[in-house]
Coordinates of C-alpha atoms in Angstrom, one line a residue:
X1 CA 36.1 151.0 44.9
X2 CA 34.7 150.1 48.5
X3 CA 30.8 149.0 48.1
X4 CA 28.5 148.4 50.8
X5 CA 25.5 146.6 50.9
X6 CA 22.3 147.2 53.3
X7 CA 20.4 144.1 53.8
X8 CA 17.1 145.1 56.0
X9 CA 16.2 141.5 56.1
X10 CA 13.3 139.9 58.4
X11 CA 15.9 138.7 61.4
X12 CA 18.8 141.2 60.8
X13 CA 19.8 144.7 59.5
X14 CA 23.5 143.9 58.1
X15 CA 26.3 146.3 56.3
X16 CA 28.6 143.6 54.8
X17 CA 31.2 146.4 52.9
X18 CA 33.4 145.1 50.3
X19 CA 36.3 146.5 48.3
X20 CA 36.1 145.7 44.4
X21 CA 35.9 146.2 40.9
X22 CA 34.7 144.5 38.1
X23 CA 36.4 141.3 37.5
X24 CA 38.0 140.9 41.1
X25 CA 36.1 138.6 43.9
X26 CA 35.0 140.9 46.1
X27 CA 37.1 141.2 49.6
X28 CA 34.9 141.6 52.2
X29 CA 36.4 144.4 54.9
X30 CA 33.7 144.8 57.6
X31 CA 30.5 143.6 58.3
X32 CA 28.2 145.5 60.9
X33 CA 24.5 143.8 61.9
X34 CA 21.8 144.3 64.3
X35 CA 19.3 141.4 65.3
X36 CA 15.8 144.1 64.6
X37 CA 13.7 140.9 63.8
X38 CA 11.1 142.8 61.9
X39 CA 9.1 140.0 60.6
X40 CA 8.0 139.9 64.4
X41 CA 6.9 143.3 64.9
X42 CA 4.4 142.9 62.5
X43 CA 0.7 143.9 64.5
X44 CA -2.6 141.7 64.0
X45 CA -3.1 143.8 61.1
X46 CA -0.1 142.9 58.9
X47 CA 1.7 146.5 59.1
X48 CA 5.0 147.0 60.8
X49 CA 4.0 149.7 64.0
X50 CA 5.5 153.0 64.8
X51 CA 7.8 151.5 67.6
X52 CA 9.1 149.1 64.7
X53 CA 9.9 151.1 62.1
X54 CA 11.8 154.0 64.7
X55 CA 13.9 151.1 65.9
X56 CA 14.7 150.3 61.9
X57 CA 15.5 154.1 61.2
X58 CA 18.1 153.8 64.4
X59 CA 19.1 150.6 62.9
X60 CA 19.8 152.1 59.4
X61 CA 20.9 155.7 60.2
X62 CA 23.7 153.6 62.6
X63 CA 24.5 151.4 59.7
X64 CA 25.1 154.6 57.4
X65 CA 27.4 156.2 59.8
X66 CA 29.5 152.8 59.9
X67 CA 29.3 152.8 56.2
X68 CA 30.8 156.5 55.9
X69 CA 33.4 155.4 58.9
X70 CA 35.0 152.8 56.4
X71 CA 34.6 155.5 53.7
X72 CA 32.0 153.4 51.6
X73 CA 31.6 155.4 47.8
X74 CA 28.8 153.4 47.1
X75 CA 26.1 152.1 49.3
X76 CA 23.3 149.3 47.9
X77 CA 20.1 149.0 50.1
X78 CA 17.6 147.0 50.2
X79 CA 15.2 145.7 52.0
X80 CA 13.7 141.9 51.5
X81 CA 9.8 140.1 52.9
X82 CA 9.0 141.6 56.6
X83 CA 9.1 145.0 54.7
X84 CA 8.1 143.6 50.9
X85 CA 4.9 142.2 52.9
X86 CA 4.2 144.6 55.6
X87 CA 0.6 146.2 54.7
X88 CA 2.4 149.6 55.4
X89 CA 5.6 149.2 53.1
X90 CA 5.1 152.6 51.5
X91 CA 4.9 154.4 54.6
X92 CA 7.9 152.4 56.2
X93 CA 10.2 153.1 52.7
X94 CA 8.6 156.9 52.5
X95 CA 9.9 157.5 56.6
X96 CA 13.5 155.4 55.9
X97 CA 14.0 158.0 53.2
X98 CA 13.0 161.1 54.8
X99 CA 14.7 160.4 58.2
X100 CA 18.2 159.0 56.8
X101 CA 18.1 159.6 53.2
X102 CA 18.2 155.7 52.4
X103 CA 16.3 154.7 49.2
X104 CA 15.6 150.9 50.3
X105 CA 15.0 148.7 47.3
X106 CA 12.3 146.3 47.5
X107 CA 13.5 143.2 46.0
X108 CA 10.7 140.4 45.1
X109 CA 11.1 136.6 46.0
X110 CA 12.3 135.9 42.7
X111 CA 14.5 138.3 42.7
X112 CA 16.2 137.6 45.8
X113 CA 16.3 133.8 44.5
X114 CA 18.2 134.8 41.4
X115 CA 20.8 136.6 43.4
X116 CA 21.5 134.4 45.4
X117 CA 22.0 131.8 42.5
X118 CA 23.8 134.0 41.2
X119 CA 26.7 134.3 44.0
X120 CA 26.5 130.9 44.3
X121 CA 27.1 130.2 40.6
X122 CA 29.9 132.6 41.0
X123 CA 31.1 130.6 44.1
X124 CA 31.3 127.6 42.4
X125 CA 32.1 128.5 38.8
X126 CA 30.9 126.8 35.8
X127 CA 32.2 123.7 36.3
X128 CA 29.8 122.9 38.9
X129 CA 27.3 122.1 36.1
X130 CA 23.4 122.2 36.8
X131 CA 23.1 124.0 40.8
X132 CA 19.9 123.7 42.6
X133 CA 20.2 126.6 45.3
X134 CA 17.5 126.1 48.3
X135 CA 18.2 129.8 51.2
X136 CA 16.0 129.6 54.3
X137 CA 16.1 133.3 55.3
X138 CA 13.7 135.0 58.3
X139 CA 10.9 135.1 56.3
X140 CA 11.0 133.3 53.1
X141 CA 12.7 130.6 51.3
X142 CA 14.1 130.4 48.1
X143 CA 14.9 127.8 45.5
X144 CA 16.3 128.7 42.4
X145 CA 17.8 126.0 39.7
X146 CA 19.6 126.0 36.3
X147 CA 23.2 125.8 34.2
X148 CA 23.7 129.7 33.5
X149 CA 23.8 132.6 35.6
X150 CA 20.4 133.2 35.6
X151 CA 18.8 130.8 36.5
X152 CA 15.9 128.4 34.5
X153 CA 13.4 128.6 37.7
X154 CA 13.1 130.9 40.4
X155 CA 10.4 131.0 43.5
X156 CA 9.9 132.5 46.9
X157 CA 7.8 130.5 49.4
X158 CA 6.9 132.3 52.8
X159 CA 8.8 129.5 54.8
X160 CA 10.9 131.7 56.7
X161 CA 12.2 130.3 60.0
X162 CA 11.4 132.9 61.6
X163 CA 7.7 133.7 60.9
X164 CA 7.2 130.2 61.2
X165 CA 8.1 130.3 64.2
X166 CA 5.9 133.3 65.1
X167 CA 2.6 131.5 63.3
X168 CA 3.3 128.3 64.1
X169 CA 5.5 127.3 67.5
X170 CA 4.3 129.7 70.0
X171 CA 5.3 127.5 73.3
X172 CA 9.0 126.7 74.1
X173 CA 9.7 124.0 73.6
X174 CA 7.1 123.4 71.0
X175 CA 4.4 121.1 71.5
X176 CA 4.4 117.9 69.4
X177 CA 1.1 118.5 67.6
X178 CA 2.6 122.1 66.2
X179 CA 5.2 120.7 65.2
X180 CA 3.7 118.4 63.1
X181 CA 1.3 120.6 61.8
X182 CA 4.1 122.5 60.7
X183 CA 5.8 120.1 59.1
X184 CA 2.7 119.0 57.1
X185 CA 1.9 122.8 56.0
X186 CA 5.6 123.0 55.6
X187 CA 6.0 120.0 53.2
X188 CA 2.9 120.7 51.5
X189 CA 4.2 124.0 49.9
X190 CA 7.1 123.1 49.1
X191 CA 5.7 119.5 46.9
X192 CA 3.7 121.9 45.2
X193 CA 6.8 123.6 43.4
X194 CA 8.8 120.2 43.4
X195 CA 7.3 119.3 39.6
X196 CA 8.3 122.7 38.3
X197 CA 11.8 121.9 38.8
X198 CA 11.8 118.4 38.1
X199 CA 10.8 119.3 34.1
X200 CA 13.4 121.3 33.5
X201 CA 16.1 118.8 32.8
X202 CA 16.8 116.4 35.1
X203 CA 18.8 116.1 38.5
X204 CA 21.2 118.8 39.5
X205 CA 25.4 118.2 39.4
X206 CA 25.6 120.6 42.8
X207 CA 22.7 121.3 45.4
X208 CA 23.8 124.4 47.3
X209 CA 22.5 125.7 50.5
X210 CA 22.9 129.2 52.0
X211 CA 21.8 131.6 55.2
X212 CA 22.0 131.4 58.6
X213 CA 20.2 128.4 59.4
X214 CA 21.7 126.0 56.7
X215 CA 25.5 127.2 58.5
X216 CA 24.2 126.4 61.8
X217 CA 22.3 122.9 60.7
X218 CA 25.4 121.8 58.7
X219 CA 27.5 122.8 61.9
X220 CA 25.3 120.4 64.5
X221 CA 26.2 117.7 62.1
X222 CA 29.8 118.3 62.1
X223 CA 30.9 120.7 59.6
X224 CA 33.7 122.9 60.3
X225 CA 33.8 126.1 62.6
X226 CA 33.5 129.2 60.6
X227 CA 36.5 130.1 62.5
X228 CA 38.4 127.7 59.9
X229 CA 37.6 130.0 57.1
X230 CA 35.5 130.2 54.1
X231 CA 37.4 127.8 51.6
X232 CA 36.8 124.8 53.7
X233 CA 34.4 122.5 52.5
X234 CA 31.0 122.1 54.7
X235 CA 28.0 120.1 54.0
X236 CA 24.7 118.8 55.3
X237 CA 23.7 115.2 55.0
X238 CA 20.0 114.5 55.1
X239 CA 20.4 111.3 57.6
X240 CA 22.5 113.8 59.6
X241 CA 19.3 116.2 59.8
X242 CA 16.6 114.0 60.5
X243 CA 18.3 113.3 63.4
X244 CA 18.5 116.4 64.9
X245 CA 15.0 117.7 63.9
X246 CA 13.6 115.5 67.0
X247 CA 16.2 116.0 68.9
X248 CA 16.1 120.2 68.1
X249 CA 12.3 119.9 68.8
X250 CA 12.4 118.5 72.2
X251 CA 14.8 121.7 73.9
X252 CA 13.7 124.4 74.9
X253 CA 15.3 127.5 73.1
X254 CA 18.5 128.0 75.7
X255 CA 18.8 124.5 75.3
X256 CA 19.9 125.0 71.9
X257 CA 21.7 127.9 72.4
X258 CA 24.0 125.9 74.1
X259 CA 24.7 123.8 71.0
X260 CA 27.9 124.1 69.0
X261 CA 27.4 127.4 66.1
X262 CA 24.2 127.8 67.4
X263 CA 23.6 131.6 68.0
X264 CA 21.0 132.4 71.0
X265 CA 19.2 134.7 68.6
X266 CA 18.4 132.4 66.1
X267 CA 18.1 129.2 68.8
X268 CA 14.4 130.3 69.1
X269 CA 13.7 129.7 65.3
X270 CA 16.1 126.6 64.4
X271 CA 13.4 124.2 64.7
X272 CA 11.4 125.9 62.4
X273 CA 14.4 126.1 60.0
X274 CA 15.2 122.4 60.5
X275 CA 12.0 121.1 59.2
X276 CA 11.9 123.6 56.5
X277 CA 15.6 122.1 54.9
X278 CA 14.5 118.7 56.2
X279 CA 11.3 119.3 53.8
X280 CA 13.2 120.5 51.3
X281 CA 16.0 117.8 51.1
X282 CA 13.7 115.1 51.2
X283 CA 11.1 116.2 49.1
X284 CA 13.8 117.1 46.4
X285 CA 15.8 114.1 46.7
X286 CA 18.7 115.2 48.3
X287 CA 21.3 113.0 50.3
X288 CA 23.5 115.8 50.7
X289 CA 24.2 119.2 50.2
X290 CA 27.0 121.7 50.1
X291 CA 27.0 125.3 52.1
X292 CA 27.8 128.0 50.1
X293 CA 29.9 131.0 52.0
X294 CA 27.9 133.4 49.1
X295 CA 24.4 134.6 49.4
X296 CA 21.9 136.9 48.1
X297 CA 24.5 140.2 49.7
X298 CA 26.8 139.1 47.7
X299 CA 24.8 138.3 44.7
X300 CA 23.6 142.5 44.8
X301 CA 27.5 143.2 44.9
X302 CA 28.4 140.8 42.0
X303 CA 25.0 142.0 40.0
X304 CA 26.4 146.4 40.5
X305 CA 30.3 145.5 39.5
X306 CA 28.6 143.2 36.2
X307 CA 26.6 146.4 35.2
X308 CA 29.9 148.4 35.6
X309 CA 31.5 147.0 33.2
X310 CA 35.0 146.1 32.8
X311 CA 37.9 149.5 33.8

């Protein structure tokens, strides 16, 4: 059957369609997004505003005709923490579903951290052993961990790039004092989880990395072009990183637009997501890390073919 799956995220509104069926890797046969950044169009109050959520119904009833253009049977929605934390979610669902008939499905933190483990343990297979998953997405980050599907720990921290960047980098390019700030608010949340992890039986085999800002990190440092497909091997060296943070820090945003597999609109929030996987890495140990082409999309597709059951 040909699935699609609605991701209104906090940087992007994306259709990745798939065709599949239960027991076949899902073949991915177009992919439609729109940059809506809604984890900015939050007001003082904490509510997404009218302009905000008419500019996500345009976004979404264009996605659904896109969908029924590649005759999609099945469409997933869902919506992840710009709307799971906007102070108006109800209203913003209760309007998506009146005007275009999508139900968006609010997923939790945790949730979207065991999906995504879960594509990656599906990317990787079993052999991979014990995978430590860290995903820096607009809003949050994730970090799940364990040997199985589901994973042993799971937790959502609001360290998304971009409303980091929003709270905490307001000049461009940022000045030194935020940024440090930053990194020391950063780093402080994430040592708080660090022990958590750490109990639950030792060091991983794999740590996997996925979203936006891992790919373009992991490019800077060398990794291959995603023109070069999704079965070549990329990874992220921490020496590599903590090279490039100061370096990311000091440009101003069409400064790093210009970099290699940098997109200009995510160049405004890289250094934001740089010291957030810099954090990460170091505070977990990690030398290196490997980019997984799976993520928490794919993870809702893999999670609605399991509950079909074999044909």
């Amino acid at each position: 059957m040909r699935l699609g799956v609605l991701d209104v995220g906090s940087n992007t509104v994306h259709l990745l369609v798939v065709d599949a069926h239960p027991g076949a890797r899902p073949l991915p046969a177009h992919s439609h997004k729109v940059e809506l950044r809604l984890a900015q169009l939050l007001d003082d109050s904490g509510a997404i505003g009218d302009d905000g959520v008419d500019r996500l119904i345009a976004v979404v009833h264009e996605a659904l005709q896109a969908a029924e253009d590649k005759g999609v049977e099945e469409l997933l929605p869902f919506a992840t923490s710009a709307v799971r934390e906007a102070v108006n979610a109800d209203e913003v669902l209760a309007r998506v579903r009146g005007e275009t008939g999508a139900e968006l499905q609010v997923l939790s933190g945790e949730e979207e951290a065991r999906l995504t483990f879960l594509a990656a343990r599906r990317w990787y297979g079993w052999s991979a052993g014990k995978l430590l998953v860290i995903d820096i997405g607009g809003g949050s980050l994730e970090i799940a961990y364990g040997l199985d599907e589901e994973p042993d720990a799971a937790v959502s921290l609001p360290f998304g790039a971009g409303r980091l960047t929003a709270d905490w980098l307001p000049t461009d390019p940022p000045e030194a004092d935020d940024v440090r700030a930053l990194r020391r608010h950063v780093r402080t949340g994430i040592a708080r989880t660090v022990g958590d992890f750490s109990r639950l039986g030792g060091a991983p085999d794999h740590v996997v990395a996925t979203s936006k800002t891992f790919k373009q990190l992991a490019r800077l440092a060398g990794a291959a072009r995603s023109t070069e497909g999704l079965y070549v091997q990329r990874e992220l060296k921490r020496e590599s990183l903590e090279a490039w943070v100061p370096r990311l820090a000091a440009m101003t945003v069409a400064e790093r637009a210009e970099l290699p597999g940098v997109s200009e609109a995510r160049a405004g929030q890289l250094v934001a997501g740089a010291l957030v996987a810099e954090g990460a890495m170091d505070l977990f140990g990690v030398e290196r890390l490997e980019i997984c082409p799976w993520a928490l999309r794919e993870g809702v597709i893999l999670r609605r073919l399991d509950h079909m059951g074999p044909r």
